[in-house]
Amino acid sequence: MSATLARPRRGRMIGGVCAGLARRFGVSPLTVRVLFLLSCLLPGPQFLIYLALWLVLPAED
């Protein structure tokens, strides 16, 4: 868990949020993406949180 929380330039699909979270916590980006999609089936602000993270997280250098 030594990686900083940032959106990677490579390996991202839309905004890089899931790829950045996956890299930070040492899991597969596919796992994070599937968990995000499954969470969208539940009521809540998941999509808004994704958009906020897209805006707040810095892009990798």
N, CA, C and O atoms as a DFTB+ gen file, in Angstrom:
244 C
 N C O
     1  1       0.811      -1.195       0.000
     2  2       0.000       0.000       0.000
     3  2       0.856       1.262       0.000
     4  3       0.483       2.255       0.625
     5  1       1.968       1.245      -0.671
     6  2       2.844       2.405      -0.656
     7  2       2.557       3.382      -1.787
     8  3       3.073       4.500      -1.783
     9  1       1.753       2.982      -2.740
    10  2       1.446       3.869      -3.861
    11  2       0.536       5.003      -3.392
    12  3      -0.328       4.818      -2.535
    13  1       0.756       6.180      -3.977
    14  2      -0.100       7.306      -3.627
    15  2      -1.413       7.200      -4.394
    16  3      -1.512       6.494      -5.398
    17  1      -2.386       7.896      -3.913
    18  2      -3.702       7.859      -4.543
    19  2      -3.736       8.897      -5.659
    20  3      -3.848      10.097      -5.409
    21  1      -3.636       8.408      -6.899
    22  2      -3.653       9.270      -8.078
    23  2      -4.235       8.481      -9.233
    24  3      -4.207       7.250      -9.239
    25  1      -4.762       9.202     -10.211
    26  2      -5.308       8.549     -11.402
    27  2      -4.174       8.249     -12.364
    28  3      -3.483       9.171     -12.797
    29  1      -3.961       6.976     -12.714
    30  2      -2.855       6.635     -13.612
    31  2      -3.124       7.101     -15.038
    32  3      -4.277       7.257     -15.440
    33  1      -2.073       7.317     -15.786
    34  2      -2.211       7.702     -17.195
    35  2      -2.466       6.479     -18.067
    36  3      -3.099       6.593     -19.117
    37  1      -1.985       5.316     -17.648
    38  2      -2.176       4.078     -18.403
    39  2      -3.057       3.124     -17.613
    40  3      -3.022       3.103     -16.383
    41  1      -3.839       2.342     -18.325
    42  2      -4.659       1.333     -17.677
    43  2      -6.000       1.837     -17.183
    44  3      -6.697       1.131     -16.454
    45  1      -6.367       3.032     -17.565
    46  2      -7.664       3.527     -17.121
    47  2      -8.690       3.360     -18.231
    48  3      -8.355       3.323     -19.415
    49  1      -9.945       3.261     -17.818
    50  2     -11.006       3.077     -18.795
    51  2     -11.754       4.384     -19.046
    52  3     -11.885       4.802     -20.196
    53  1     -12.236       5.021     -18.015
    54  2     -12.966       6.279     -18.191
    55  2     -12.149       7.409     -17.558
    56  3     -11.523       8.200     -18.263
    57  1     -12.160       7.478     -16.254
    58  2     -11.446       8.559     -15.591
    59  2     -10.212       8.112     -14.843
    60  3      -9.403       8.943     -14.431
    61  1     -10.055       6.823     -14.663
    62  2      -8.899       6.308     -13.940
    63  2      -9.103       6.185     -12.451
    64  3      -8.167       5.847     -11.725
    65  1     -10.304       6.452     -11.979
    66  2     -10.561       6.397     -10.539
    67  2     -10.424       4.970     -10.015
    68  3      -9.740       4.743      -9.017
    69  1     -11.058       4.018     -10.669
    70  2     -10.991       2.618     -10.212
    71  2      -9.569       2.080     -10.309
    72  3      -9.119       1.353      -9.424
    73  1      -8.858       2.433     -11.380
    74  2      -7.476       1.985     -11.536
    75  2      -6.587       2.588     -10.451
    76  3      -5.705       1.910      -9.924
    77  1      -6.813       3.849     -10.118
    78  2      -6.043       4.491      -9.060
    79  2      -6.312       3.883      -7.699
    80  3      -5.385       3.662      -6.919
    81  1      -7.582       3.610      -7.406
    82  2      -7.924       2.966      -6.134
    83  2      -7.337       1.561      -6.062
    84  3      -6.843       1.144      -5.015
    85  1      -7.392       0.833      -7.173
    86  2      -6.847      -0.519      -7.206
    87  2      -5.346      -0.502      -6.960
    88  3      -4.832      -1.312      -6.188
    89  1      -4.650       0.406      -7.602
    90  2      -3.203       0.492      -7.414
    91  2      -2.868       0.870      -5.981
    92  3      -1.930       0.327      -5.398
    93  1      -3.624       1.791      -5.412
    94  2      -3.362       2.250      -4.029
    95  2      -3.531       1.133      -3.012
    96  3      -2.755       1.026      -2.062
    97  1      -4.566       0.289      -3.217
    98  2      -4.852      -0.753      -2.240
    99  2      -4.328      -2.123      -2.644
   100  3      -4.566      -3.104      -1.939
   101  1      -3.620      -2.210      -3.768
   102  2      -2.953      -3.449      -4.149
   103  2      -3.879      -4.542      -4.631
   104  3      -3.614      -5.719      -4.388
   105  1      -4.947      -4.190      -5.300
   106  2      -5.865      -5.185      -5.861
   107  2      -5.972      -4.969      -7.362
   108  3      -5.452      -3.989      -7.896
   109  1      -6.642      -5.878      -8.029
   110  2      -6.808      -5.801      -9.471
   111  2      -7.790      -4.682      -9.837
   112  3      -8.814      -4.513      -9.174
   113  1      -7.479      -3.923     -10.887
   114  2      -8.435      -2.900     -11.340
   115  2      -9.776      -3.501     -11.739
   116  3     -10.819      -2.875     -11.549
   117  1      -9.757      -4.701     -12.287
   118  2     -11.004      -5.364     -12.659
   119  2     -11.873      -5.608     -11.429
   120  3     -13.092      -5.451     -11.490
   121  1     -11.264      -5.983     -10.336
   122  2     -12.008      -6.216      -9.089
   123  2     -12.696      -4.933      -8.625
   124  3     -13.867      -4.951      -8.248
   125  1     -11.966      -3.828      -8.655
   126  2     -12.538      -2.551      -8.211
   127  2     -13.666      -2.130      -9.149
   128  3     -14.696      -1.630      -8.698
   129  1     -13.475      -2.331     -10.446
   130  2     -14.516      -1.954     -11.414
   131  2     -15.782      -2.779     -11.222
   132  3     -16.888      -2.242     -11.270
   133  1     -15.623      -4.078     -11.005
   134  2     -16.786      -4.944     -10.798
   135  2     -17.499      -4.564      -9.500
   136  3     -18.728      -4.512      -9.460
   137  1     -16.736      -4.301      -8.446
   138  2     -17.356      -3.886      -7.183
   139  2     -18.100      -2.564      -7.341
   140  3     -19.181      -2.388      -6.777
   141  1     -17.532      -1.646      -8.097
   142  2     -18.216      -0.373      -8.332
   143  2     -19.516      -0.598      -9.096
   144  3     -20.556      -0.049      -8.731
   145  1     -19.461      -1.401     -10.150
   146  2     -20.676      -1.663     -10.932
   147  2     -21.740      -2.362     -10.093
   148  3     -22.924      -2.046     -10.210
   149  1     -21.337      -3.304      -9.253
   150  2     -22.296      -3.978      -8.375
   151  2     -22.873      -3.002      -7.353
   152  3     -24.052      -3.085      -7.007
   153  1     -22.045      -2.079      -6.872
   154  2     -22.550      -1.110      -5.891
   155  2     -23.568      -0.162      -6.514
   156  3     -24.411       0.395      -5.811
   157  1     -23.492       0.023      -7.824
   158  2     -24.453       0.901      -8.500
   159  2     -25.853       0.299      -8.524
   160  3     -26.825       1.007      -8.788
   161  1     -25.965      -0.987      -8.253
   162  2     -27.274      -1.622      -8.166
   163  2     -27.989      -1.253      -6.870
   164  3     -29.208      -1.390      -6.768
   165  1     -27.234      -0.789      -5.888
   166  2     -27.794      -0.390      -4.600
   167  2     -28.087       1.110      -4.615
   168  3     -27.427       1.864      -5.331
   169  1     -29.057       1.538      -3.843
   170  2     -29.311       2.986      -3.782
   171  2     -28.160       3.699      -3.077
   172  3     -27.585       3.178      -2.121
   173  1     -27.838       4.871      -3.551
   174  2     -26.771       5.641      -2.931
   175  2     -26.077       6.539      -3.942
   176  3     -26.399       6.521      -5.130
   177  1     -25.135       7.312      -3.468
   178  2     -24.479       8.315      -4.317
   179  2     -23.185       7.818      -4.985
   180  3     -22.255       8.604      -5.166
   181  1     -23.109       6.556      -5.347
   182  2     -21.875       5.994      -5.888
   183  2     -21.385       6.764      -7.118
   184  3     -20.197       7.070      -7.223
   185  1     -22.279       7.072      -8.034
   186  2     -21.880       7.751      -9.254
   187  2     -21.373       9.159      -8.954
   188  3     -20.411       9.616      -9.572
   189  1     -22.009       9.841      -8.017
   190  2     -21.558      11.183      -7.638
   191  2     -20.192      11.139      -6.964
   192  3     -19.358      12.019      -7.177
   193  1     -19.968      10.109      -6.149
   194  2     -18.661       9.946      -5.504
   195  2     -17.584       9.693      -6.554
   196  3     -16.482      10.233      -6.461
   197  1     -17.906       8.865      -7.560
   198  2     -16.958       8.615      -8.643
   199  2     -16.603       9.919      -9.355
   200  3     -15.429      10.195      -9.604
   201  1     -17.613      10.716      -9.679
   202  2     -17.363      11.995     -10.356
   203  2     -16.530      12.936      -9.489
   204  3     -15.636      13.617      -9.991
   205  1     -16.820      12.974      -8.195
   206  2     -16.061      13.824      -7.281
   207  2     -14.594      13.374      -7.212
   208  3     -13.685      14.204      -7.227
   209  1     -14.371      12.058      -7.137
   210  2     -13.006      11.551      -7.106
   211  2     -12.284      11.848      -8.413
   212  3     -11.088      12.136      -8.408
   213  1     -12.995      11.781      -9.521
   214  2     -12.413      12.099     -10.823
   215  2     -11.906      13.538     -10.841
   216  3     -10.854      13.830     -11.409
   217  1     -12.661      14.423     -10.216
   218  2     -12.272      15.825     -10.180
   219  2     -11.191      16.114      -9.148
   220  3     -10.341      16.976      -9.370
   221  1     -11.212      15.403      -8.018
   222  2     -10.320      15.700      -6.895
   223  2      -8.965      15.004      -7.018
   224  3      -7.937      15.606      -6.708
   225  1      -8.947      13.756      -7.462
   226  2      -7.690      13.011      -7.523
   227  2      -6.782      13.577      -8.608
   228  3      -7.225      13.822      -9.730
   229  1      -5.523      13.783      -8.273
   230  2      -4.610      14.295      -9.300
   231  2      -4.242      13.203     -10.295
   232  3      -4.240      12.017      -9.963
   233  1      -3.933      13.613     -11.503
   234  2      -3.434      12.675     -12.496
   235  2      -1.967      12.389     -12.193
   236  3      -1.250      13.237     -11.661
   237  1      -1.540      11.191     -12.538
   238  2      -0.164      10.791     -12.326
   239  2       0.773      11.656     -13.180
   240  3       0.404      12.083     -14.274
   241  1       1.954      11.903     -12.688
   242  2       2.936      12.683     -13.461
   243  2       3.485      11.907     -14.620
   244  3       4.319      12.419     -15.367
